[in-house]
JSON list of C-alpha atoms in Angstrom, two decimals:
[
{"chain": "A", "resi": 1, "resn": "MET", "atom": "CA", "xyz": [18.87, 6.73, -4.41]},
{"chain": "A", "resi": 2, "resn": "LYS", "atom": "CA", "xyz": [16.34, 6.93, -1.59]},
{"chain": "A", "resi": 3, "resn": "ARG", "atom": "CA", "xyz": [16.86, 4.15, 0.96]},
{"chain": "A", "resi": 4, "resn": "VAL", "atom": "CA", "xyz": [13.62, 2.62, 2.26]},
{"chain": "A", "resi": 5, "resn": "ALA", "atom": "CA", "xyz": [12.69, -0.29, 4.50]},
{"chain": "A", "resi": 6, "resn": "TYR", "atom": "CA", "xyz": [10.65, -2.67, 2.32]},
{"chain": "A", "resi": 7, "resn": "TYR", "atom": "CA", "xyz": [7.72, -4.55, 3.83]},
{"chain": "A", "resi": 8, "resn": "THR", "atom": "CA", "xyz": [6.37, -7.09, 1.34]},
{"chain": "A", "resi": 9, "resn": "GLY", "atom": "CA", "xyz": [3.33, -8.14, 3.34]},
{"chain": "A", "resi": 10, "resn": "CYS", "atom": "CA", "xyz": [2.04, -11.67, 3.07]},
{"chain": "A", "resi": 11, "resn": "LEU", "atom": "CA", "xyz": [0.43, -11.79, -0.38]},
{"chain": "A", "resi": 12, "resn": "ALA", "atom": "CA", "xyz": [3.53, -10.63, -2.24]},
{"chain": "A", "resi": 13, "resn": "ALA", "atom": "CA", "xyz": [5.51, -13.37, -0.55]},
{"chain": "A", "resi": 14, "resn": "LEU", "atom": "CA", "xyz": [2.94, -16.10, -1.26]},
{"chain": "A", "resi": 15, "resn": "SER", "atom": "CA", "xyz": [0.06, -15.89, -3.73]},
{"chain": "A", "resi": 16, "resn": "ALA", "atom": "CA", "xyz": [1.17, -12.72, -5.57]},
{"chain": "A", "resi": 17, "resn": "LYS", "atom": "CA", "xyz": [4.91, -13.32, -5.91]},
{"chain": "A", "resi": 18, "resn": "GLU", "atom": "CA", "xyz": [4.96, -11.40, -9.19]},
{"chain": "A", "resi": 19, "resn": "LEU", "atom": "CA", "xyz": [4.22, -8.25, -7.16]},
{"chain": "A", "resi": 20, "resn": "ASN", "atom": "CA", "xyz": [7.39, -8.74, -5.13]},
{"chain": "A", "resi": 21, "resn": "SER", "atom": "CA", "xyz": [9.60, -9.56, -8.11]},
{"chain": "A", "resi": 22, "resn": "SER", "atom": "CA", "xyz": [8.29, -6.64, -10.17]},
{"chain": "A", "resi": 23, "resn": "THR", "atom": "CA", "xyz": [8.74, -4.25, -7.23]},
{"chain": "A", "resi": 24, "resn": "LYS", "atom": "CA", "xyz": [12.37, -5.32, -6.84]},
{"chain": "A", "resi": 25, "resn": "ALA", "atom": "CA", "xyz": [12.98, -4.89, -10.57]},
{"chain": "A", "resi": 26, "resn": "LEU", "atom": "CA", "xyz": [11.31, -1.48, -10.67]},
{"chain": "A", "resi": 27, "resn": "ALA", "atom": "CA", "xyz": [12.74, 0.09, -7.50]},
{"chain": "A", "resi": 28, "resn": "PRO", "atom": "CA", "xyz": [16.28, 0.98, -8.68]},
{"chain": "A", "resi": 29, "resn": "ARG", "atom": "CA", "xyz": [14.87, 2.36, -11.92]},
{"chain": "A", "resi": 30, "resn": "VAL", "atom": "CA", "xyz": [12.79, 4.90, -10.01]},
{"chain": "A", "resi": 31, "resn": "GLY", "atom": "CA", "xyz": [15.50, 5.80, -7.50]},
{"chain": "A", "resi": 32, "resn": "LEU", "atom": "CA", "xyz": [14.66, 3.49, -4.60]},
{"chain": "A", "resi": 33, "resn": "GLU", "atom": "CA", "xyz": [17.08, 1.29, -2.65]},
{"chain": "A", "resi": 34, "resn": "LEU", "atom": "CA", "xyz": [15.14, -1.46, -0.88]},
{"chain": "A", "resi": 35, "resn": "VAL", "atom": "CA", "xyz": [16.14, -2.86, 2.51]},
{"chain": "A", "resi": 36, "resn": "GLU", "atom": "CA", "xyz": [13.87, -5.89, 2.74]},
{"chain": "A", "resi": 37, "resn": "LEU", "atom": "CA", "xyz": [12.56, -6.70, 6.20]},
{"chain": "A", "resi": 38, "resn": "GLU", "atom": "CA", "xyz": [12.97, -10.23, 7.48]},
{"chain": "A", "resi": 39, "resn": "SER", "atom": "CA", "xyz": [11.21, -12.00, 10.36]},
{"chain": "A", "resi": 40, "resn": "VAL", "atom": "CA", "xyz": [8.07, -9.91, 9.92]},
{"chain": "A", "resi": 41, "resn": "THR", "atom": "CA", "xyz": [4.51, -11.17, 9.69]},
{"chain": "A", "resi": 42, "resn": "CYS", "atom": "CA", "xyz": [1.19, -10.28, 8.09]},
{"chain": "A", "resi": 43, "resn": "CYS", "atom": "CA", "xyz": [-0.25, -6.93, 9.22]},
{"chain": "A", "resi": 44, "resn": "GLY", "atom": "CA", "xyz": [-3.47, -8.69, 10.18]},
{"chain": "A", "resi": 45, "resn": "ALA", "atom": "CA", "xyz": [-5.63, -7.10, 7.48]},
{"chain": "A", "resi": 46, "resn": "GLY", "atom": "CA", "xyz": [-8.87, -5.88, 9.06]},
{"chain": "A", "resi": 47, "resn": "ASP", "atom": "CA", "xyz": [-9.76, -9.15, 10.76]},
{"chain": "A", "resi": 48, "resn": "ILE", "atom": "CA", "xyz": [-7.40, -9.04, 13.74]},
{"chain": "A", "resi": 49, "resn": "HIS", "atom": "CA", "xyz": [-8.02, -5.33, 14.24]},
{"chain": "A", "resi": 50, "resn": "GLU", "atom": "CA", "xyz": [-11.72, -6.01, 14.78]},
{"chain": "A", "resi": 51, "resn": "ALA", "atom": "CA", "xyz": [-11.30, -9.10, 16.96]},
{"chain": "A", "resi": 52, "resn": "GLU", "atom": "CA", "xyz": [-8.15, -8.30, 18.97]},
{"chain": "A", "resi": 53, "resn": "PRO", "atom": "CA", "xyz": [-7.21, -4.61, 18.67]},
{"chain": "A", "resi": 54, "resn": "ASP", "atom": "CA", "xyz": [-4.34, -4.81, 21.16]},
{"chain": "A", "resi": 55, "resn": "TYR", "atom": "CA", "xyz": [-2.84, -7.83, 19.41]},
{"chain": "A", "resi": 56, "resn": "TYR", "atom": "CA", "xyz": [-3.22, -6.01, 16.08]},
{"chain": "A", "resi": 57, "resn": "LEU", "atom": "CA", "xyz": [-1.35, -3.03, 17.52]},
{"chain": "A", "resi": 58, "resn": "HIS", "atom": "CA", "xyz": [1.56, -5.19, 18.73]},
{"chain": "A", "resi": 59, "resn": "LEU", "atom": "CA", "xyz": [1.66, -7.03, 15.40]},
{"chain": "A", "resi": 60, "resn": "ASN", "atom": "CA", "xyz": [2.05, -3.80, 13.46]},
{"chain": "A", "resi": 61, "resn": "ALA", "atom": "CA", "xyz": [4.33, -2.19, 16.05]},
{"chain": "A", "resi": 62, "resn": "ARG", "atom": "CA", "xyz": [6.69, -5.12, 15.54]},
{"chain": "A", "resi": 63, "resn": "ILE", "atom": "CA", "xyz": [6.84, -4.40, 11.80]},
{"chain": "A", "resi": 64, "resn": "LEU", "atom": "CA", "xyz": [7.38, -0.69, 12.45]},
{"chain": "A", "resi": 65, "resn": "ALA", "atom": "CA", "xyz": [10.16, -1.47, 14.95]},
{"chain": "A", "resi": 66, "resn": "TYR", "atom": "CA", "xyz": [12.04, -3.67, 12.49]},
{"chain": "A", "resi": 67, "resn": "GLY", "atom": "CA", "xyz": [11.57, -1.02, 9.81]},
{"chain": "A", "resi": 68, "resn": "ALA", "atom": "CA", "xyz": [12.93, 1.74, 12.04]},
{"chain": "A", "resi": 69, "resn": "ALA", "atom": "CA", "xyz": [15.86, -0.48, 13.06]},
{"chain": "A", "resi": 70, "resn": "THR", "atom": "CA", "xyz": [17.16, -0.34, 9.46]},
{"chain": "A", "resi": 71, "resn": "GLY", "atom": "CA", "xyz": [17.84, 3.36, 9.89]},
{"chain": "A", "resi": 72, "resn": "ALA", "atom": "CA", "xyz": [15.54, 4.26, 7.00]},
{"chain": "A", "resi": 73, "resn": "GLU", "atom": "CA", "xyz": [13.10, 7.15, 7.35]},
{"chain": "A", "resi": 74, "resn": "THR", "atom": "CA", "xyz": [10.44, 5.41, 5.27]},
{"chain": "A", "resi": 75, "resn": "LEU", "atom": "CA", "xyz": [8.74, 2.03, 5.49]},
{"chain": "A", "resi": 76, "resn": "MET", "atom": "CA", "xyz": [7.51, 1.14, 1.99]},
{"chain": "A", "resi": 77, "resn": "THR", "atom": "CA", "xyz": [4.44, -1.00, 1.39]},
{"chain": "A", "resi": 78, "resn": "ILE", "atom": "CA", "xyz": [2.92, -2.47, -1.78]},
{"chain": "A", "resi": 79, "resn": "CYS", "atom": "CA", "xyz": [-0.59, -3.15, -0.48]},
{"chain": "A", "resi": 80, "resn": "ASN", "atom": "CA", "xyz": [-3.44, -0.79, 0.39]},
{"chain": "A", "resi": 81, "resn": "VAL", "atom": "CA", "xyz": [-4.47, -2.82, 3.44]},
{"chain": "A", "resi": 82, "resn": "CYS", "atom": "CA", "xyz": [-0.92, -2.97, 4.80]},
{"chain": "A", "resi": 83, "resn": "THR", "atom": "CA", "xyz": [-0.57, 0.78, 4.25]},
{"chain": "A", "resi": 84, "resn": "LEU", "atom": "CA", "xyz": [-3.71, 1.59, 6.22]},
{"chain": "A", "resi": 85, "resn": "ASN", "atom": "CA", "xyz": [-3.01, -0.84, 9.08]},
{"chain": "A", "resi": 86, "resn": "LEU", "atom": "CA", "xyz": [0.57, 0.28, 9.56]},
{"chain": "A", "resi": 87, "resn": "ARG", "atom": "CA", "xyz": [-0.25, 3.98, 9.32]},
{"chain": "A", "resi": 88, "resn": "GLN", "atom": "CA", "xyz": [-3.10, 3.55, 11.79]},
{"chain": "A", "resi": 89, "resn": "ALA", "atom": "CA", "xyz": [-0.89, 1.71, 14.29]},
{"chain": "A", "resi": 90, "resn": "ASN", "atom": "CA", "xyz": [1.86, 4.28, 13.77]},
{"chain": "A", "resi": 91, "resn": "PHE", "atom": "CA", "xyz": [-0.59, 7.12, 14.44]},
{"chain": "A", "resi": 92, "resn": "GLN", "atom": "CA", "xyz": [-1.63, 5.52, 17.72]},
{"chain": "A", "resi": 93, "resn": "LEU", "atom": "CA", "xyz": [1.94, 4.89, 18.87]},
{"chain": "A", "resi": 94, "resn": "LEU", "atom": "CA", "xyz": [3.32, 8.30, 17.92]},
{"chain": "A", "resi": 95, "resn": "ASN", "atom": "CA", "xyz": [0.50, 10.12, 19.68]},
{"chain": "A", "resi": 96, "resn": "ASP", "atom": "CA", "xyz": [0.43, 8.11, 22.91]},
{"chain": "A", "resi": 97, "resn": "PRO", "atom": "CA", "xyz": [3.85, 7.85, 24.64]},
{"chain": "A", "resi": 98, "resn": "GLU", "atom": "CA", "xyz": [2.50, 5.62, 27.41]},
{"chain": "A", "resi": 99, "resn": "LEU", "atom": "CA", "xyz": [1.01, 3.19, 24.91]},
{"chain": "A", "resi": 100, "resn": "ARG", "atom": "CA", "xyz": [4.25, 3.16, 22.94]},
{"chain": "A", "resi": 101, "resn": "ALA", "atom": "CA", "xyz": [6.25, 2.43, 26.09]},
{"chain": "A", "resi": 102, "resn": "ARG", "atom": "CA", "xyz": [3.94, -0.45, 27.03]},
{"chain": "A", "resi": 103, "resn": "VAL", "atom": "CA", "xyz": [4.11, -1.95, 23.55]},
{"chain": "A", "resi": 104, "resn": "ASN", "atom": "CA", "xyz": [7.91, -1.62, 23.47]},
{"chain": "A", "resi": 105, "resn": "THR", "atom": "CA", "xyz": [8.15, -3.37, 26.84]},
{"chain": "A", "resi": 106, "resn": "ASN", "atom": "CA", "xyz": [6.05, -6.26, 25.57]},
{"chain": "A", "resi": 107, "resn": "LEU", "atom": "CA", "xyz": [7.97, -6.54, 22.29]},
{"chain": "A", "resi": 108, "resn": "ALA", "atom": "CA", "xyz": [11.29, -6.59, 24.17]},
{"chain": "A", "resi": 109, "resn": "THR", "atom": "CA", "xyz": [10.26, -9.85, 25.87]},
{"chain": "A", "resi": 110, "resn": "VAL", "atom": "CA", "xyz": [10.40, -11.58, 22.47]},
{"chain": "A", "resi": 111, "resn": "GLY", "atom": "CA", "xyz": [13.60, -9.91, 21.31]},
{"chain": "A", "resi": 112, "resn": "VAL", "atom": "CA", "xyz": [12.13, -7.18, 19.11]},
{"chain": "A", "resi": 113, "resn": "PRO", "atom": "CA", "xyz": [14.12, -3.91, 19.00]},
{"chain": "A", "resi": 114, "resn": "PRO", "atom": "CA", "xyz": [12.28, -0.98, 20.60]},
{"chain": "A", "resi": 115, "resn": "TYR", "atom": "CA", "xyz": [10.37, 1.32, 18.28]},
{"chain": "A", "resi": 116, "resn": "GLU", "atom": "CA", "xyz": [12.23, 4.53, 19.16]},
{"chain": "A", "resi": 117, "resn": "ASP", "atom": "CA", "xyz": [13.17, 6.21, 15.87]},
{"chain": "A", "resi": 118, "resn": "ASP", "atom": "CA", "xyz": [10.03, 7.30, 14.05]},
{"chain": "A", "resi": 119, "resn": "ILE", "atom": "CA", "xyz": [9.42, 5.91, 10.57]},
{"chain": "A", "resi": 120, "resn": "GLU", "atom": "CA", "xyz": [6.83, 7.03, 8.01]},
{"chain": "A", "resi": 121, "resn": "VAL", "atom": "CA", "xyz": [4.75, 4.45, 6.16]},
{"chain": "A", "resi": 122, "resn": "LYS", "atom": "CA", "xyz": [4.30, 5.10, 2.42]},
{"chain": "A", "resi": 123, "resn": "HIS", "atom": "CA", "xyz": [2.95, 3.06, -0.46]},
{"chain": "A", "resi": 124, "resn": "LEU", "atom": "CA", "xyz": [5.26, 2.48, -3.44]},
{"chain": "A", "resi": 125, "resn": "LEU", "atom": "CA", "xyz": [2.78, 4.45, -5.57]},
{"chain": "A", "resi": 126, "resn": "TRP", "atom": "CA", "xyz": [3.28, 7.56, -3.44]},
{"chain": "A", "resi": 127, "resn": "LEU", "atom": "CA", "xyz": [7.05, 7.23, -3.44]},
{"chain": "A", "resi": 128, "resn": "ILE", "atom": "CA", "xyz": [7.13, 7.11, -7.23]},
{"chain": "A", "resi": 129, "resn": "VAL", "atom": "CA", "xyz": [4.98, 10.16, -7.85]},
{"chain": "A", "resi": 130, "resn": "GLU", "atom": "CA", "xyz": [6.05, 12.42, -4.97]},
{"chain": "A", "resi": 131, "resn": "ASP", "atom": "CA", "xyz": [9.58, 12.98, -6.26]},
{"chain": "A", "resi": 132, "resn": "ASP", "atom": "CA", "xyz": [10.89, 12.45, -9.78]},
{"chain": "A", "resi": 133, "resn": "GLY", "atom": "CA", "xyz": [9.94, 8.78, -9.98]},
{"chain": "A", "resi": 134, "resn": "ALA", "atom": "CA", "xyz": [7.26, 9.33, -12.62]},
{"chain": "A", "resi": 135, "resn": "GLU", "atom": "CA", "xyz": [9.77, 11.07, -14.89]},
{"chain": "A", "resi": 136, "resn": "ARG", "atom": "CA", "xyz": [12.29, 8.27, -14.30]},
{"chain": "A", "resi": 137, "resn": "LEU", "atom": "CA", "xyz": [9.55, 5.79, -15.14]},
{"chain": "A", "resi": 138, "resn": "ARG", "atom": "CA", "xyz": [8.78, 7.65, -18.35]},
{"chain": "A", "resi": 139, "resn": "LYS", "atom": "CA", "xyz": [12.41, 7.25, -19.43]},
{"chain": "A", "resi": 140, "resn": "VAL", "atom": "CA", "xyz": [12.71, 3.52, -18.67]},
{"chain": "A", "resi": 141, "resn": "ALA", "atom": "CA", "xyz": [9.28, 2.33, -19.85]},
{"chain": "A", "resi": 142, "resn": "HIS", "atom": "CA", "xyz": [10.72, 1.39, -23.23]},
{"chain": "A", "resi": 143, "resn": "LYS", "atom": "CA", "xyz": [7.86, -0.93, -24.22]},
{"chain": "A", "resi": 144, "resn": "GLY", "atom": "CA", "xyz": [5.24, 1.19, -22.56]},
{"chain": "A", "resi": 145, "resn": "LEU", "atom": "CA", "xyz": [1.47, 1.19, -22.81]},
{"chain": "A", "resi": 146, "resn": "LYS", "atom": "CA", "xyz": [1.15, 3.24, -25.99]},
{"chain": "A", "resi": 147, "resn": "GLY", "atom": "CA", "xyz": [-2.23, 2.77, -27.61]},
{"chain": "A", "resi": 148, "resn": "LEU", "atom": "CA", "xyz": [-3.80, 1.18, -24.53]},
{"chain": "A", "resi": 149, "resn": "LYS", "atom": "CA", "xyz": [-6.62, 2.64, -22.48]},
{"chain": "A", "resi": 150, "resn": "ILE", "atom": "CA", "xyz": [-6.03, 1.86, -18.81]},
{"chain": "A", "resi": 151, "resn": "ALA", "atom": "CA", "xyz": [-8.60, 2.20, -16.03]},
{"chain": "A", "resi": 152, "resn": "PRO", "atom": "CA", "xyz": [-7.07, 3.10, -12.65]},
{"chain": "A", "resi": 153, "resn": "PHE", "atom": "CA", "xyz": [-8.75, 1.42, -9.67]},
{"chain": "A", "resi": 154, "resn": "TYR", "atom": "CA", "xyz": [-7.61, 2.85, -6.35]},
{"chain": "A", "resi": 155, "resn": "GLY", "atom": "CA", "xyz": [-9.87, 0.90, -4.03]},
{"chain": "A", "resi": 156, "resn": "CYS", "atom": "CA", "xyz": [-10.70, 2.41, -0.66]},
{"chain": "A", "resi": 157, "resn": "GLN", "atom": "CA", "xyz": [-7.91, 1.74, 1.82]},
{"chain": "A", "resi": 158, "resn": "ILE", "atom": "CA", "xyz": [-5.24, 3.81, 0.08]},
{"chain": "A", "resi": 159, "resn": "LEU", "atom": "CA", "xyz": [-7.53, 6.85, 0.08]},
{"chain": "A", "resi": 160, "resn": "ARG", "atom": "CA", "xyz": [-9.69, 6.69, 3.20]},
{"chain": "A", "resi": 161, "resn": "PRO", "atom": "CA", "xyz": [-9.75, 7.65, 5.99]},
{"chain": "A", "resi": 162, "resn": "SER", "atom": "CA", "xyz": [-7.92, 10.71, 4.73]},
{"chain": "A", "resi": 163, "resn": "LYS", "atom": "CA", "xyz": [-6.91, 11.66, 8.30]},
{"chain": "A", "resi": 164, "resn": "LEU", "atom": "CA", "xyz": [-4.62, 8.61, 8.36]},
{"chain": "A", "resi": 165, "resn": "LEU", "atom": "CA", "xyz": [-3.67, 8.44, 4.68]},
{"chain": "A", "resi": 166, "resn": "GLY", "atom": "CA", "xyz": [-4.00, 11.93, 3.24]},
{"chain": "A", "resi": 167, "resn": "PHE", "atom": "CA", "xyz": [-1.55, 11.67, 0.35]},
{"chain": "A", "resi": 168, "resn": "GLU", "atom": "CA", "xyz": [-4.13, 12.88, -2.16]},
{"chain": "A", "resi": 169, "resn": "ASP", "atom": "CA", "xyz": [-7.75, 14.01, -2.32]},
{"chain": "A", "resi": 170, "resn": "PRO", "atom": "CA", "xyz": [-9.81, 10.82, -1.79]},
{"chain": "A", "resi": 171, "resn": "ASP", "atom": "CA", "xyz": [-12.48, 12.10, -4.18]},
{"chain": "A", "resi": 172, "resn": "ARG", "atom": "CA", "xyz": [-10.08, 13.27, -6.88]},
{"chain": "A", "resi": 173, "resn": "PRO", "atom": "CA", "xyz": [-6.92, 11.12, -6.74]},
{"chain": "A", "resi": 174, "resn": "TRP", "atom": "CA", "xyz": [-4.29, 11.51, -9.43]},
{"chain": "A", "resi": 175, "resn": "SER", "atom": "CA", "xyz": [-1.32, 9.26, -8.66]},
{"chain": "A", "resi": 176, "resn": "LEU", "atom": "CA", "xyz": [-2.33, 6.21, -10.70]},
{"chain": "A", "resi": 177, "resn": "GLU", "atom": "CA", "xyz": [-3.16, 8.41, -13.67]},
{"chain": "A", "resi": 178, "resn": "ALA", "atom": "CA", "xyz": [0.34, 9.90, -13.44]},
{"chain": "A", "resi": 179, "resn": "ILE", "atom": "CA", "xyz": [1.87, 6.40, -13.52]},
{"chain": "A", "resi": 180, "resn": "ILE", "atom": "CA", "xyz": [-0.29, 5.26, -16.44]},
{"chain": "A", "resi": 181, "resn": "GLU", "atom": "CA", "xyz": [0.56, 8.34, -18.48]},
{"chain": "A", "resi": 182, "resn": "ALA", "atom": "CA", "xyz": [4.27, 8.07, -17.62]},
{"chain": "A", "resi": 183, "resn": "CYS", "atom": "CA", "xyz": [4.18, 4.57, -19.11]},
{"chain": "A", "resi": 184, "resn": "GLY", "atom": "CA", "xyz": [2.56, 5.86, -22.29]},
{"chain": "A", "resi": 185, "resn": "GLY", "atom": "CA", "xyz": [-1.01, 4.74, -21.65]},
{"chain": "A", "resi": 186, "resn": "GLU", "atom": "CA", "xyz": [-4.24, 6.72, -21.71]},
{"chain": "A", "resi": 187, "resn": "ALA", "atom": "CA", "xyz": [-5.88, 6.91, -18.27]},
{"chain": "A", "resi": 188, "resn": "ILE", "atom": "CA", "xyz": [-9.64, 6.33, -18.38]},
{"chain": "A", "resi": 189, "resn": "ASP", "atom": "CA", "xyz": [-11.80, 8.20, -15.88]},
{"chain": "A", "resi": 190, "resn": "TYR", "atom": "CA", "xyz": [-14.90, 6.62, -14.33]},
{"chain": "A", "resi": 191, "resn": "PRO", "atom": "CA", "xyz": [-16.78, 7.20, -11.04]},
{"chain": "A", "resi": 192, "resn": "ALA", "atom": "CA", "xyz": [-16.21, 3.82, -9.35]},
{"chain": "A", "resi": 193, "resn": "LYS", "atom": "CA", "xyz": [-12.40, 4.03, -9.43]},
{"chain": "A", "resi": 194, "resn": "ILE", "atom": "CA", "xyz": [-12.43, 5.14, -5.77]},
{"chain": "A", "resi": 195, "resn": "LYS", "atom": "CA", "xyz": [-14.96, 2.56, -4.55]},
{"chain": "A", "resi": 196, "resn": "CYS", "atom": "CA", "xyz": [-14.31, -0.46, -2.34]},
{"chain": "A", "resi": 197, "resn": "CYS", "atom": "CA", "xyz": [-13.70, -3.72, -4.21]},
{"chain": "A", "resi": 198, "resn": "GLY", "atom": "CA", "xyz": [-15.71, -5.68, -1.64]},
{"chain": "A", "resi": 199, "resn": "PHE", "atom": "CA", "xyz": [-12.79, -7.63, -0.17]},
{"chain": "A", "resi": 200, "resn": "PRO", "atom": "CA", "xyz": [-13.35, -6.54, 3.47]},
{"chain": "A", "resi": 201, "resn": "ILE", "atom": "CA", "xyz": [-16.79, -8.20, 3.57]},
{"chain": "A", "resi": 202, "resn": "ILE", "atom": "CA", "xyz": [-16.35, -11.10, 1.16]},
{"chain": "A", "resi": 203, "resn": "GLN", "atom": "CA", "xyz": [-16.24, -13.76, 3.89]},
{"chain": "A", "resi": 204, "resn": "ALA", "atom": "CA", "xyz": [-19.39, -12.54, 5.61]},
{"chain": "A", "resi": 205, "resn": "ARG", "atom": "CA", "xyz": [-21.45, -11.23, 2.66]},
{"chain": "A", "resi": 206, "resn": "GLU", "atom": "CA", "xyz": [-20.13, -12.63, -0.59]},
{"chain": "A", "resi": 207, "resn": "ASP", "atom": "CA", "xyz": [-23.20, -11.50, -2.54]},
{"chain": "A", "resi": 208, "resn": "VAL", "atom": "CA", "xyz": [-22.76, -7.90, -1.40]},
{"chain": "A", "resi": 209, "resn": "ALA", "atom": "CA", "xyz": [-19.01, -8.03, -2.03]},
{"chain": "A", "resi": 210, "resn": "MET", "atom": "CA", "xyz": [-19.50, -9.26, -5.59]},
{"chain": "A", "resi": 211, "resn": "GLY", "atom": "CA", "xyz": [-22.02, -6.48, -6.15]},
{"chain": "A", "resi": 212, "resn": "GLU", "atom": "CA", "xyz": [-19.37, -3.96, -5.10]},
{"chain": "A", "resi": 213, "resn": "LEU", "atom": "CA", "xyz": [-16.79, -5.59, -7.35]},
{"chain": "A", "resi": 214, "resn": "ILE", "atom": "CA", "xyz": [-18.85, -5.65, -10.54]},
{"chain": "A", "resi": 215, "resn": "GLN", "atom": "CA", "xyz": [-19.52, -1.90, -10.54]},
{"chain": "A", "resi": 216, "resn": "PRO", "atom": "CA", "xyz": [-15.97, -0.69, -11.32]},
{"chain": "A", "resi": 217, "resn": "ILE", "atom": "CA", "xyz": [-15.43, -3.52, -13.80]},
{"chain": "A", "resi": 218, "resn": "GLU", "atom": "CA", "xyz": [-18.59, -2.65, -15.72]},
{"chain": "A", "resi": 219, "resn": "GLN", "atom": "CA", "xyz": [-17.86, 1.08, -15.68]},
{"chain": "A", "resi": 220, "resn": "ALA", "atom": "CA", "xyz": [-14.27, 0.59, -16.84]},
{"chain": "A", "resi": 221, "resn": "SER", "atom": "CA", "xyz": [-15.44, -1.68, -19.64]},
{"chain": "A", "resi": 222, "resn": "GLU", "atom": "CA", "xyz": [-18.14, 0.78, -20.73]},
{"chain": "A", "resi": 223, "resn": "ALA", "atom": "CA", "xyz": [-15.54, 3.56, -20.77]},
{"chain": "A", "resi": 224, "resn": "GLY", "atom": "CA", "xyz": [-13.49, 1.56, -23.29]},
{"chain": "A", "resi": 225, "resn": "ALA", "atom": "CA", "xyz": [-10.67, 0.40, -21.04]},
{"chain": "A", "resi": 226, "resn": "ASP", "atom": "CA", "xyz": [-8.36, -2.35, -22.29]},
{"chain": "A", "resi": 227, "resn": "ALA", "atom": "CA", "xyz": [-7.14, -3.14, -18.78]},
{"chain": "A", "resi": 228, "resn": "MET", "atom": "CA", "xyz": [-7.42, -2.10, -15.13]},
{"chain": "A", "resi": 229, "resn": "VAL", "atom": "CA", "xyz": [-4.56, -1.33, -12.75]},
{"chain": "A", "resi": 230, "resn": "THR", "atom": "CA", "xyz": [-4.69, -1.31, -8.95]},
{"chain": "A", "resi": 231, "resn": "PRO", "atom": "CA", "xyz": [-2.11, -0.62, -6.21]},
{"chain": "A", "resi": 232, "resn": "CYS", "atom": "CA", "xyz": [-3.58, -3.36, -4.01]},
{"chain": "A", "resi": 233, "resn": "PRO", "atom": "CA", "xyz": [-3.14, -7.15, -4.40]},
{"chain": "A", "resi": 234, "resn": "LEU", "atom": "CA", "xyz": [-6.32, -7.76, -2.40]},
{"chain": "A", "resi": 235, "resn": "CYS", "atom": "CA", "xyz": [-8.32, -5.66, -4.86]}
]
């Protein structure tokens, strides 16, 4: 079993509780031991990053610090937005010792353990397919998706920017297809599977966001998909 620090994020604890419960049920079946983080907050999505970048950095550093304090080498996420925010903050902290020292000093004033032992942020999707998780999944998916055509929808923030994410080619990803096929389904290919869903701009430009959203839905439907699957609760 691979021991990982588990960051649920805010949606899986509130409006998408089924994501949390299904993750906990799945984890041991694909070789993951979850150490759930407590006393952690939302990663701030993209909103706080734009408005208060230093506050955003401290918010995510706090999550990273609690993750590292578990002794695990990996901090597991189940949301594209959380993955990007935490990896971006981690990149900044690991590459700027002075910044890391300042952030640690500030976090210490509110009782947060220092972020000293590095931890790598990975999405559950990556953890399943990078080792033997897909094969384990194939063995335990007893009901499976046989006979169903499934359209993978990656969204944007698990693929780009590739400098920060970089698990797979952002133009030719494969991880969701591997999961779908391991569960017995037929993965449907279509161009818009790597597009943005529109969530980042929905508050400011709902009309534009809905235009972004309809494209993958229409393409998946035209390709004959019975369902869509995404690794992001915001998508």
